Short mmCIF file of C-alpha atoms in Angstrom, two decimals:
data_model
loop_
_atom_site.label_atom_id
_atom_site.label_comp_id
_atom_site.label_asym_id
_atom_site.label_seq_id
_atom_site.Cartn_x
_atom_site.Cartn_y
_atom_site.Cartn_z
CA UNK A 1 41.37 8.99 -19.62
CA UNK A 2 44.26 11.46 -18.66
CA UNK A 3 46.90 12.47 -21.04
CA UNK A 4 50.16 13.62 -19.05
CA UNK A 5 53.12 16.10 -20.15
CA UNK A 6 55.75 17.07 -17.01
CA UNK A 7 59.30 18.09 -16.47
CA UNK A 8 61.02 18.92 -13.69
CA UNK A 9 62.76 22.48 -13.22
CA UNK A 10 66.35 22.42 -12.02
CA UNK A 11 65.45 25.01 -9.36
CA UNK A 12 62.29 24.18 -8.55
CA UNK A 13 60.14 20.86 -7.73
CA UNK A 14 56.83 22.24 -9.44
CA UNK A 15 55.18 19.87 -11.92
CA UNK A 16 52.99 20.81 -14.50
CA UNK A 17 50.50 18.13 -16.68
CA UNK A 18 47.47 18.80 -18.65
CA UNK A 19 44.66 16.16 -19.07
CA UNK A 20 41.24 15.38 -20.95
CA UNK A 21 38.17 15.12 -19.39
CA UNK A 22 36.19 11.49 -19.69
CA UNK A 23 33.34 9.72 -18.01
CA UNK A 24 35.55 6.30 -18.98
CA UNK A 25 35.43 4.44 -15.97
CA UNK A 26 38.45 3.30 -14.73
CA UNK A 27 37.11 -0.43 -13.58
CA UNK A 28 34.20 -2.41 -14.12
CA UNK A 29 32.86 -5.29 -12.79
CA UNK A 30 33.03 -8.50 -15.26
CA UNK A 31 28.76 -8.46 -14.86
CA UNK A 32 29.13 -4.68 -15.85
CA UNK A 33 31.15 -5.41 -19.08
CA UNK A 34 28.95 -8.53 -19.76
CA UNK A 35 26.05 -6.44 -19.92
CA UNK A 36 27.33 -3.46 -22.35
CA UNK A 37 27.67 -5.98 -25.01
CA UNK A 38 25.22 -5.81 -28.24
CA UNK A 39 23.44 -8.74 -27.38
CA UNK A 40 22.88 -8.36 -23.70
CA UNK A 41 21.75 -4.86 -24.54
CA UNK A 42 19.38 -6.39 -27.45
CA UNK A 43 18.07 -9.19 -24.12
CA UNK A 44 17.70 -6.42 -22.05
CA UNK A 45 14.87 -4.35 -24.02
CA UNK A 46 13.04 -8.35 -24.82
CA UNK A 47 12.83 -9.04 -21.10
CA UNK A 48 11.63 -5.45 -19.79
CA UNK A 49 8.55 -6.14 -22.53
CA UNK A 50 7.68 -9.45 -20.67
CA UNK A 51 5.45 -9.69 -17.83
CA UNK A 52 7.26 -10.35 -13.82
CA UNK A 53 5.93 -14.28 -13.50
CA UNK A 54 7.82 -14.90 -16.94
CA UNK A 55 11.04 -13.96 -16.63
CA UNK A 56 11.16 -15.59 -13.01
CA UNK A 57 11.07 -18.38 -15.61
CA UNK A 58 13.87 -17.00 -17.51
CA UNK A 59 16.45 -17.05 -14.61
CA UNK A 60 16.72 -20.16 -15.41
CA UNK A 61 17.61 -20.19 -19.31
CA UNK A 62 21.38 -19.68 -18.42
CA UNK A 63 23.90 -18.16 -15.78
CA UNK A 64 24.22 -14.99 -18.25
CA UNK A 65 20.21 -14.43 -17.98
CA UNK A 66 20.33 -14.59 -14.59
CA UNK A 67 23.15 -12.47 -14.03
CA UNK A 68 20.80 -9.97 -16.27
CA UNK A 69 17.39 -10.24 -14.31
CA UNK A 70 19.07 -9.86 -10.60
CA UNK A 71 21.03 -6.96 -11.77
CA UNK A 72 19.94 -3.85 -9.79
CA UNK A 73 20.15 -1.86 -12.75
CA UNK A 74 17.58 -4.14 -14.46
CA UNK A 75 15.37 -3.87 -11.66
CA UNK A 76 15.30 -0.64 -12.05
CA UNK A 77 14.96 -0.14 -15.25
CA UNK A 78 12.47 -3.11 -15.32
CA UNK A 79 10.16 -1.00 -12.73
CA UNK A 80 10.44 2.38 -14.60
CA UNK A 81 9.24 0.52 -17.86
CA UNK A 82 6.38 -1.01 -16.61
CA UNK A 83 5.21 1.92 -14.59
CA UNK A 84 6.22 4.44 -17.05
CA UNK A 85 2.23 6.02 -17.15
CA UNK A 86 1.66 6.22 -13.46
CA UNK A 87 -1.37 4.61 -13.56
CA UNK A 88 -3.13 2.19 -10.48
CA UNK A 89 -3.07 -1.58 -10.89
CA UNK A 90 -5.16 -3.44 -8.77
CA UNK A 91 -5.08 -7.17 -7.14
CA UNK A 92 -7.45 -9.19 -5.25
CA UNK A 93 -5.52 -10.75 -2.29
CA UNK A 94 -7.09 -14.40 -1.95
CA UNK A 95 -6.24 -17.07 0.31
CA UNK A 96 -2.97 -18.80 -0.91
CA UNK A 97 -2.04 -22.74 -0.99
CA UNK A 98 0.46 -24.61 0.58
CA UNK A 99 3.19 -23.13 -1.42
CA UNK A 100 2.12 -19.50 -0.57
CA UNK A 101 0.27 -17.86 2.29
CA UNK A 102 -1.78 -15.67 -0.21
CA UNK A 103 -3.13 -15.41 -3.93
CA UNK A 104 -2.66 -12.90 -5.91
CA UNK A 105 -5.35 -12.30 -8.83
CA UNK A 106 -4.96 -8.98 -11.27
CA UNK A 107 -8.34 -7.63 -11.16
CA UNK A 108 -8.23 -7.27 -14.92
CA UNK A 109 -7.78 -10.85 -15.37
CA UNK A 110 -10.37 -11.67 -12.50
CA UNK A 111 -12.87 -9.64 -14.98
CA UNK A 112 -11.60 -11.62 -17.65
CA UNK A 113 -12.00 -15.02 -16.65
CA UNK A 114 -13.84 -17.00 -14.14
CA UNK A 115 -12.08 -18.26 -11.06
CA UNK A 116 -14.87 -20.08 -9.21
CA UNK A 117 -12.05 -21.75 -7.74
CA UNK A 118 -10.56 -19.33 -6.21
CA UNK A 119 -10.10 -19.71 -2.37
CA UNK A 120 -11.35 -17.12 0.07
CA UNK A 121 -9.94 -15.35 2.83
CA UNK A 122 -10.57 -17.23 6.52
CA UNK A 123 -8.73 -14.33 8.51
CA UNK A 124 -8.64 -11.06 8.47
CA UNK A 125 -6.59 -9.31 5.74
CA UNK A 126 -5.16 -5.17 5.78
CA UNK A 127 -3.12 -4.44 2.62
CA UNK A 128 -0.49 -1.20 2.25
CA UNK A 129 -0.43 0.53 -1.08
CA UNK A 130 2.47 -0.27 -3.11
CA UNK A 131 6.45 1.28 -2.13
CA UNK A 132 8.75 0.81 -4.38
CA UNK A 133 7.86 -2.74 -5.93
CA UNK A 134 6.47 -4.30 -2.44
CA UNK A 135 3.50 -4.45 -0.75
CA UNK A 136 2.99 -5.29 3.21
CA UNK A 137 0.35 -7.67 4.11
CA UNK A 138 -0.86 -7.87 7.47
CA UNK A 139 -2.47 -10.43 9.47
CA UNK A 140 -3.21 -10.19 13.60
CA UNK A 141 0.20 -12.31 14.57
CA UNK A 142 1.85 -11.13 11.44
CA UNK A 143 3.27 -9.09 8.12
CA UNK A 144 4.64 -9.95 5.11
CA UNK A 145 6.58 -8.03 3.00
CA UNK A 146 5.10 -8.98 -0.15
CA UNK A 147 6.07 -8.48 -3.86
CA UNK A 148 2.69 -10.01 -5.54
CA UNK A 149 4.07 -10.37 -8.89
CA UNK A 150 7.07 -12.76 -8.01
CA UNK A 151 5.88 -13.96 -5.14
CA UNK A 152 8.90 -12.49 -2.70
CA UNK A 153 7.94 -12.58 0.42
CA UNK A 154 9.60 -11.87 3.98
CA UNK A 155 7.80 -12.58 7.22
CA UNK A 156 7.86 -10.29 10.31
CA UNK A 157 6.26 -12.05 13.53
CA UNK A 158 4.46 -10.00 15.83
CA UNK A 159 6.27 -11.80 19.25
CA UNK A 160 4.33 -9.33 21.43
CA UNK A 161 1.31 -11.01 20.43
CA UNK A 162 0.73 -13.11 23.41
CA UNK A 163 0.85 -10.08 25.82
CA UNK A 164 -1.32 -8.44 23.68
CA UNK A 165 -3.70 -11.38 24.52
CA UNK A 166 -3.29 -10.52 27.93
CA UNK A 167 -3.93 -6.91 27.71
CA UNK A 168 -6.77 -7.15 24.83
CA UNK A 169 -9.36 -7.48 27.04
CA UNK A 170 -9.31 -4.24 28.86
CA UNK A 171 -9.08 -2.15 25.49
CA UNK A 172 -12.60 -0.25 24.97
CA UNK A 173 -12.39 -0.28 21.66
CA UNK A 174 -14.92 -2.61 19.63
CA UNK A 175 -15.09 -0.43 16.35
CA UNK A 176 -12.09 -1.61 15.00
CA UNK A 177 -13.25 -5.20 14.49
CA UNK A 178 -15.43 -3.45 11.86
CA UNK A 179 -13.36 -1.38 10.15
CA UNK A 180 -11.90 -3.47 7.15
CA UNK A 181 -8.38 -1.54 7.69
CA UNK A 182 -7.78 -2.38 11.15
CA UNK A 183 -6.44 -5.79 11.92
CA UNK A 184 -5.46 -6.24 15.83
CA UNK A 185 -4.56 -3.56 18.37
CA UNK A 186 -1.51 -2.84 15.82
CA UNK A 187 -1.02 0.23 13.56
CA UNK A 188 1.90 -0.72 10.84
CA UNK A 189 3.14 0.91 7.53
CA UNK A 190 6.13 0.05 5.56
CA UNK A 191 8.63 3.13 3.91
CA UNK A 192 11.45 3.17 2.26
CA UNK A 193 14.47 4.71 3.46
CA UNK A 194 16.60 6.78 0.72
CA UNK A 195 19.76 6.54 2.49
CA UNK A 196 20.51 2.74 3.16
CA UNK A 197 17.72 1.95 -0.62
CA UNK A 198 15.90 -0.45 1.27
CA UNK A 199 12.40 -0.95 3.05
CA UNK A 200 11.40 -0.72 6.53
CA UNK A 201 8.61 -1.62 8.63
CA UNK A 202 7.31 0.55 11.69
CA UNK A 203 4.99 -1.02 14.22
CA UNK A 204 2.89 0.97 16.51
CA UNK A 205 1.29 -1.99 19.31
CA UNK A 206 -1.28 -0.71 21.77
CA UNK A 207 -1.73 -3.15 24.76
CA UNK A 208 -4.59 -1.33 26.45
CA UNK A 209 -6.62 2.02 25.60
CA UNK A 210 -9.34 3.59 27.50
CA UNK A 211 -11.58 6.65 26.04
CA UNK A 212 -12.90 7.69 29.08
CA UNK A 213 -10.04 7.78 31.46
CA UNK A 214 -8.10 8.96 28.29
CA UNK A 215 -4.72 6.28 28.80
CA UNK A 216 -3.21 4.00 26.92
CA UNK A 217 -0.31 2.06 26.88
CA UNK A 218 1.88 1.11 23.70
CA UNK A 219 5.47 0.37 22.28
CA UNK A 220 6.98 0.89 18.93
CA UNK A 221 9.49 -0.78 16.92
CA UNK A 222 10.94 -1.28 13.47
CA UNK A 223 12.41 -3.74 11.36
CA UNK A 224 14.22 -4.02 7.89
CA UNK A 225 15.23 -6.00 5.47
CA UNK A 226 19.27 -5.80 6.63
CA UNK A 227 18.75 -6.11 10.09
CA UNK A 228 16.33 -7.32 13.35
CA UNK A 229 13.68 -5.51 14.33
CA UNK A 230 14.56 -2.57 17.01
CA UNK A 231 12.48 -0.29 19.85
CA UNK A 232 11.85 2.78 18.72
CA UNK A 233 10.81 5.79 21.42
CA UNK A 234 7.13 6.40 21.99
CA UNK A 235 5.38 8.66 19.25
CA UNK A 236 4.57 12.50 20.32
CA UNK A 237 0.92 11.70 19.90
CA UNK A 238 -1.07 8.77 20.02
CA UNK A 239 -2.23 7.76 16.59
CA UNK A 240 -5.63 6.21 15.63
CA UNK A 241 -6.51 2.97 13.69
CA UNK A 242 -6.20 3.86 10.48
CA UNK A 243 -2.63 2.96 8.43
CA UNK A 244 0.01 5.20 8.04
CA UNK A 245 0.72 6.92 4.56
CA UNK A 246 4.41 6.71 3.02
CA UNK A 247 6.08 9.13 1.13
CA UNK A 248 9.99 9.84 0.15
CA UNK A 249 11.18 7.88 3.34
CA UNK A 250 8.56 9.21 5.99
CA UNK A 251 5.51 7.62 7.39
CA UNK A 252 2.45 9.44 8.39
CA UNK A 253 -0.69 8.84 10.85
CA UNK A 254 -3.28 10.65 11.88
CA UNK A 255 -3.71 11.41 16.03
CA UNK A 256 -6.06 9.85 18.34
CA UNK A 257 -7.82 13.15 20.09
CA UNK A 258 -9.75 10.85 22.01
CA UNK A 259 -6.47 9.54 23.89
CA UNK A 260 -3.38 11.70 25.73
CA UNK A 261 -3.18 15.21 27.29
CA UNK A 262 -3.93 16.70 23.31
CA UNK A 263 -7.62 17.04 21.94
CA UNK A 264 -6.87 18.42 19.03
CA UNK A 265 -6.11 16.70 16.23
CA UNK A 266 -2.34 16.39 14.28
CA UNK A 267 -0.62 13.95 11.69
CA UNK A 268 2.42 12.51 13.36
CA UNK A 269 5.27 11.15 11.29
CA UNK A 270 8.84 9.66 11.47
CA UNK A 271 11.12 9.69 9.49
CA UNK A 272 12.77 6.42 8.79
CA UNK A 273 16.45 7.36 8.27
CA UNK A 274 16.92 9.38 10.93
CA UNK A 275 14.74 7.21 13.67
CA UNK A 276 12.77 10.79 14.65
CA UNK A 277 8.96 11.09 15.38
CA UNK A 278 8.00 14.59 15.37
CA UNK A 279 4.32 16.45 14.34
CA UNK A 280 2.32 18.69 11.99
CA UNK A 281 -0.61 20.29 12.37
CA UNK A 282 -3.70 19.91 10.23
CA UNK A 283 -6.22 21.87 8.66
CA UNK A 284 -8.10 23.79 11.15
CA UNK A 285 -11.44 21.91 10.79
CA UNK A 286 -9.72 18.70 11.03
CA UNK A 287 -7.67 19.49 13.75
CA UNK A 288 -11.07 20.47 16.11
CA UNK A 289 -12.60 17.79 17.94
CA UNK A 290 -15.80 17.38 19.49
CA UNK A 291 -16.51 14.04 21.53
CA UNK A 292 -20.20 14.98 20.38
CA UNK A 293 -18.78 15.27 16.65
CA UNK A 294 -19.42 11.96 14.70
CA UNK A 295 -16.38 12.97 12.34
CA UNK A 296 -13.89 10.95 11.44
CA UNK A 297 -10.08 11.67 10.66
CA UNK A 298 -7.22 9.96 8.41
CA UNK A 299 -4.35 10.34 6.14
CA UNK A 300 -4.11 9.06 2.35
CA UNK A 301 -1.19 9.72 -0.30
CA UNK A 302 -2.68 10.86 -3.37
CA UNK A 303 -0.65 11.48 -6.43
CA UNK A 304 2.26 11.46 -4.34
CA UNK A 305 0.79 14.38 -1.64
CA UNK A 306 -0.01 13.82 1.51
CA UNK A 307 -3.54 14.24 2.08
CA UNK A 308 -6.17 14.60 5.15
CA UNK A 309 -9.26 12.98 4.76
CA UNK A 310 -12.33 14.58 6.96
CA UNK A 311 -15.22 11.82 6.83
CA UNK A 312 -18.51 13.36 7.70
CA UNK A 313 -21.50 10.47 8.04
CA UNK A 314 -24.07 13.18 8.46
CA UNK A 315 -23.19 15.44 5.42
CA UNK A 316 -22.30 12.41 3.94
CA UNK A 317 -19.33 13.88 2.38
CA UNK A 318 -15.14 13.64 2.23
CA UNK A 319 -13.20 16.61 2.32
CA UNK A 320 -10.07 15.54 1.30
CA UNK A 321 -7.03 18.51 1.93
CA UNK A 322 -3.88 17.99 0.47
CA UNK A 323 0.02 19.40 1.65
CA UNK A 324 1.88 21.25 -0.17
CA UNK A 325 4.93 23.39 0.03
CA UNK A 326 4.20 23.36 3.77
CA UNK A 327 0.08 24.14 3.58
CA UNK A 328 -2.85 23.27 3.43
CA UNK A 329 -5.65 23.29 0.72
CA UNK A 330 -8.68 21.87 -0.31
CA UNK A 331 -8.24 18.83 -2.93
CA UNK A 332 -11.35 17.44 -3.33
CA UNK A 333 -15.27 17.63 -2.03
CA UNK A 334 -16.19 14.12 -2.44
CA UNK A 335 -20.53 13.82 -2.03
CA UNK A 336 -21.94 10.10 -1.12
CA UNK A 337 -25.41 10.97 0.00
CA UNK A 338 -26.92 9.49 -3.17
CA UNK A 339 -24.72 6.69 -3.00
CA UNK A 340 -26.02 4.14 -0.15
CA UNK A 341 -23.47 1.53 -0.88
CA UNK A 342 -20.81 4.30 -0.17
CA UNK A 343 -22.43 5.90 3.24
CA UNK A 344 -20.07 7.26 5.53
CA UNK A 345 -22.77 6.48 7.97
CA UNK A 346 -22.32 2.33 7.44
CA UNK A 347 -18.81 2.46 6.13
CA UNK A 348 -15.60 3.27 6.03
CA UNK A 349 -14.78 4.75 2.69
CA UNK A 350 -10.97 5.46 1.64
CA UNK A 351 -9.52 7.05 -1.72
CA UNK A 352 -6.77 4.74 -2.95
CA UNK A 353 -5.81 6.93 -5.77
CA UNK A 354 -6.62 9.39 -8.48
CA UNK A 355 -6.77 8.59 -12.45
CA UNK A 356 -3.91 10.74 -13.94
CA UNK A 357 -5.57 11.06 -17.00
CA UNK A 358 -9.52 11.34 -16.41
CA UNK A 359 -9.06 12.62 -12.43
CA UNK A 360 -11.46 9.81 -11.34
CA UNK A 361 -11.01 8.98 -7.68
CA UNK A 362 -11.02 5.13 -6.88
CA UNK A 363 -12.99 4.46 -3.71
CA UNK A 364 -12.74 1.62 -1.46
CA UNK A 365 -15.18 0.20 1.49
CA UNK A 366 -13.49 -2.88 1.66
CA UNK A 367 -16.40 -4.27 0.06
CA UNK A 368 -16.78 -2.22 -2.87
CA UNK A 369 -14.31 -0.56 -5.20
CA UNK A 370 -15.86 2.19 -7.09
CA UNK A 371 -14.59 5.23 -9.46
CA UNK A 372 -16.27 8.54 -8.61
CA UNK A 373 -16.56 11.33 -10.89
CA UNK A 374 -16.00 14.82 -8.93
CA UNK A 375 -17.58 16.47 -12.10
CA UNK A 376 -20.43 14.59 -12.32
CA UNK A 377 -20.77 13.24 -8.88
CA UNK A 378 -21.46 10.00 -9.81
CA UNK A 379 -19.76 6.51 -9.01
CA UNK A 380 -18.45 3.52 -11.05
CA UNK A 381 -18.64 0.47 -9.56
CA UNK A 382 -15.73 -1.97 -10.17
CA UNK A 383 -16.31 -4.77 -7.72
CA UNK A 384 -18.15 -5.59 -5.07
CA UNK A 385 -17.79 -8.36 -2.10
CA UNK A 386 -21.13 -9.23 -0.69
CA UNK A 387 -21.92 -11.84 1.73
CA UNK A 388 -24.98 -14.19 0.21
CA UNK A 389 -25.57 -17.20 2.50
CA UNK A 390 -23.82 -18.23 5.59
CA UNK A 391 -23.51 -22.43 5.66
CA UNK A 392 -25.08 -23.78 9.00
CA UNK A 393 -22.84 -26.11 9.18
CA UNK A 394 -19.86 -25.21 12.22
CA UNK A 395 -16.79 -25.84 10.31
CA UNK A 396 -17.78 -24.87 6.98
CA UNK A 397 -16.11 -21.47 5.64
CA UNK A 398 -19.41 -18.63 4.69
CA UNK A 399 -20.17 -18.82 1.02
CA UNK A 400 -20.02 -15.13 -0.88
CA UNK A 401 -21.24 -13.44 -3.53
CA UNK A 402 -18.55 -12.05 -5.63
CA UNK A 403 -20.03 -8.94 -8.74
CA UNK A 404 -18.05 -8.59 -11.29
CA UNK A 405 -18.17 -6.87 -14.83
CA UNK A 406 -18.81 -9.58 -17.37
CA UNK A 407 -18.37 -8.86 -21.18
CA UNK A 408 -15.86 -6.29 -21.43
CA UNK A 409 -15.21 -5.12 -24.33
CA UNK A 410 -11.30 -5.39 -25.89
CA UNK A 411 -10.97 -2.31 -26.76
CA UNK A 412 -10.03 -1.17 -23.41
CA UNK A 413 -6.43 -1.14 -22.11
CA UNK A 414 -5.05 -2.33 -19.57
CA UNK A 415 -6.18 0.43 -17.05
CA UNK A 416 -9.43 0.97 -18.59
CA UNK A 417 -10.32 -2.62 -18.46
CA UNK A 418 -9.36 -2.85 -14.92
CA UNK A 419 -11.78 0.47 -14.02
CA UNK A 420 -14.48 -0.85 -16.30
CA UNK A 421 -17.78 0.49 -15.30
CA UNK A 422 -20.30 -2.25 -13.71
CA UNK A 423 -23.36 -1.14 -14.42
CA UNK A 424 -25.39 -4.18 -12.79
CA UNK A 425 -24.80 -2.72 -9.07
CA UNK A 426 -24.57 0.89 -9.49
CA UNK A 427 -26.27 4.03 -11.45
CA UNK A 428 -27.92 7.16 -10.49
CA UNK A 429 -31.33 5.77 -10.16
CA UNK A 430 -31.00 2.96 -8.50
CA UNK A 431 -29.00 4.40 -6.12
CA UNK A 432 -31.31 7.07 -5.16
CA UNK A 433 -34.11 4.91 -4.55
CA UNK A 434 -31.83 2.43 -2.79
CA UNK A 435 -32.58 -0.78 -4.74
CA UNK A 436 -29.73 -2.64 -5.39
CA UNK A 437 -30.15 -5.61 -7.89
CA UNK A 438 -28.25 -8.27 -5.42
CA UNK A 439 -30.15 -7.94 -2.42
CA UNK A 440 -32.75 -5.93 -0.80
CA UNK A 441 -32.57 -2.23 0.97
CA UNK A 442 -33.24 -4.60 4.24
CA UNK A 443 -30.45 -6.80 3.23
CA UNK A 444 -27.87 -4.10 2.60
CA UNK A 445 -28.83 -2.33 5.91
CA UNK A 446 -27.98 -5.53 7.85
CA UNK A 447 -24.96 -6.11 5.81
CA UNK A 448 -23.66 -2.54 6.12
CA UNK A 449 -24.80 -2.51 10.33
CA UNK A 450 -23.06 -5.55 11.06
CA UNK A 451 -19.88 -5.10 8.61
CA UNK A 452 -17.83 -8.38 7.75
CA UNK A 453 -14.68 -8.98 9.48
CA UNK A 454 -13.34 -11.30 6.98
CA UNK A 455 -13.84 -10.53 3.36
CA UNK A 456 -13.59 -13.14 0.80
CA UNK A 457 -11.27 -11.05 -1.15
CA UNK A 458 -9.21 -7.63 -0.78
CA UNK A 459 -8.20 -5.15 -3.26
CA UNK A 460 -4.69 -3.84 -2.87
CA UNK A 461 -2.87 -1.63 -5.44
CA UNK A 462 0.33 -3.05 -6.90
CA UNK A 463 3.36 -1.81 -8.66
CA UNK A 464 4.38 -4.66 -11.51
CA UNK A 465 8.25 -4.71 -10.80
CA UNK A 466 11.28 -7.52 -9.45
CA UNK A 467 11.87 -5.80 -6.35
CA UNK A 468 13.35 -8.46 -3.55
CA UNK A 469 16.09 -8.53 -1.47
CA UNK A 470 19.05 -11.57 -1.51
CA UNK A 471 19.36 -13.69 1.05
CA UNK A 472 23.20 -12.74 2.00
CA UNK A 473 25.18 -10.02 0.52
CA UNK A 474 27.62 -10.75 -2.67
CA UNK A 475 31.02 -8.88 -3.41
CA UNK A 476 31.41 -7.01 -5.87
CA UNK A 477 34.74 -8.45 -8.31
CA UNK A 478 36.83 -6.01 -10.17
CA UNK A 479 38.90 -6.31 -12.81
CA UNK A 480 41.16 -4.23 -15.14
#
């Protein structure tokens, strides 16, 4: 508000004024003065105290409440509140019905209750970690944008697909069928870019790769949520299977040594806004390769860092290096060698994410999800996805066997009851002598040599939030 005192000289045209300082805004929207009012404010702190799935519900009390839950501001705020501590939530991705492609089970409720009836995956599933509300879901011919607490979804086809078909058969590469991370000859990751607030989706599609003549031949593109999906130059580097990590509007990959001029390893990256792949180096004893070196390479974000993971089967061992401030240092020392279920040597092993509070790392396999202790060296098993039988039957889908912890306790929250120990698959003794209550050393040998393409179920982190994006773009109504 302005306050305004001025005369005019006779011999001169200068005008002098004071005013007052005030962050009164000069015009509002109607929804913006709707929602200052006592009792929207008083509707406001209710709903942020409900869960997502309800107050989809609640749209649909009036036109006021749903003016209220699609606000952006709500959003927001509705994301902050529930996320306030920082802490991992987990889901088991199922197969969906007819009115969705997917189910999506909290793990703490799958602990909870009993859901023998819950359908299993018939194709192979990769899930992203969470950015900002939404998940991406990837099959071979396509990915979803996913927000797994609403049920948002938006579908992105893969239409290169059928040359892919044509090409597949001259790629080399049989590994990936194993590694429950990989799905197709595709490498995606979804970011979100700060300057236009919205998501993107960047797909890296190899059509043929050969290790010992050292070519390849890919394209990349990206899509988001405003517009159709667009080429995007080749990356420096060629990158290797394993997803991309996102963080403040860049995605990450680690290099391929085994393909291009380069046998080195280095994490390439591009950054969303400005459409620009470029390269950093990594830690010295990443970046060295040796075609005789078993060593594996990839990238993880943990507690918002970027992070290189070095995966050594014969040490048994991850030493995880994290970048900060434009270097390198050692994060964590991870050691699986009394841990069969976690071998580098018959698995893939990836840290999701590190407990804030206790610094427990969460481990996944793909089959397993387990909590390990870098103080004690020791693991927590959470869940674990074990093939039992397979019908005989053609036509019939495999039956599983799915571990889970069964009387746990109330005390724990939310987070704690989610990470509950399991105790009936996993301690210190019986994973030294490699017994395993569930099925025999020679069972979990063939299990771990020939590794399931299709799990039953996949754990994905999740964000609880309202993120989505409207179908066509509203205008904004001002008044006085």
């Amino acid at each position: 508000m302005e306050t305004c005192s001025a005369y005019q000289n006779e011999k001169s045209d200068i005008r002098f004024s004071s005013f007052t300082k005030s962050f009164t805004p000069v015009h509002r929207t109607r929804k913006e003065i709707g929602f200052s009012t006592p009792l929207s404010k008083a509707t406001k702190e209710i709903l942020l105290r409900l869960p997502a799935e309800s107050i989809l519900k609640l749209e649909l009390v009036c036109k006021q409440w749903r003016g209220l839950i699609k606000n952006e501001g709500f959003v927001h705020a509705y994301f902050e509140h529930k996320n306030m501590d920082r802490r991992p939530k987990i889901m088991l991705v199922g197969k969906g019905s007819e009115k969705s492609v997917f189910n999506f089970i909290p793990l703490s409720k799958w602990l909870q209750e009993a859901y023998q009836g819950t359908l299993f995956l018939d194709t192979k599933v990769v899930c992203s970690k969470p950015c900002h509300g939404l998940n991406l879901v990837s099959i071979e011919m396509k990915d979803y944008l996913f927000n797994p607490c609403t049920g948002y979804r938006m579908i992105y086809w893969n239409r290169d697909h059928q040359l892919y078909q044509e090409w597949s058969n001259l790629s080399s590469d049989r590994c990936k069928d194993y590694n429950p991370f990989v799905v197709g000859n595709k490498n995606v990751g979804m970011g979100f870019c700060q300057v236009t607030q919205s998501h993107a989706v960047v797909g890296i599609f190899y059509y043929w790769k050969n290790y010992e003549s050292r070519q390849y031949y890919l394209t990349c593109f990206m899509w988001s949520c405003s517009s159709q999906g667009q080429p995007l130059p080749d990356p420096p580097l060629p990158v290797n299977d394993m997803p991309p990590v996102s963080l403040d509007g860049v995605l990450y990959w680690m290099s391929e040594p085994r393909l291009g001029q380069s046998y080195e390893r280095a994490i390439v990256f591009f950054n969303i806004a400005a459409k620009i792949f470029d390269v950093i180096p990594c830690p010295s004893c990443i970046a060295i390769w040796d075609s005789r070196n078993p060593c594996h390479a990839f990238v993880v974000e943990l507690q918002g860092m970027l992070c290189a993971v070095l995966s050594n089967p014969v040490a048994d061992k991850l030493d995880i290096w994290k970048w900060d401030h434009g270097l390198w240092s050692i994060a964590y020392a991870i050691n699986l060698k009394f841990w069969p279920d976690y071998s580098l040597a018959t698995n893939v092993v990836v840290p999701l994410a590190v407990d804030p509070i206790d610094g427990k790392v969460l481990l996944n396999t793909g089959r397993k999800l387990g909590l390990y202790n870098p103080c004690k060296q020791t693991i927590e098993n959470l869940l674990a996805l074990d093939q039992a039988s397979q019908q005989q039957n053609p036509g019939v889908n495999r039956n599983f066997h799915i571990a889970r912890c069964q009387d746990v306790p109330k005390k724990f929250s939310q987070w704690k009851l989610s990470m509950a120990p399991c105790e009936k698959f996993a301690n210190p003794s019986s994973a030294s002598s490699g017994k395993n209550p569930f099925y025999s050393r020679d069972q979990s040998k063939e299990l771990n040599s020939v590794s399931q393409k299709i799990m039953p179920l996949v754990p994905m982190l999740y964000e609880e939030g309202l993120a989505y994006y409207p179908t066509t773009p509203k205008l904004r109504v001002l008044c006085d």
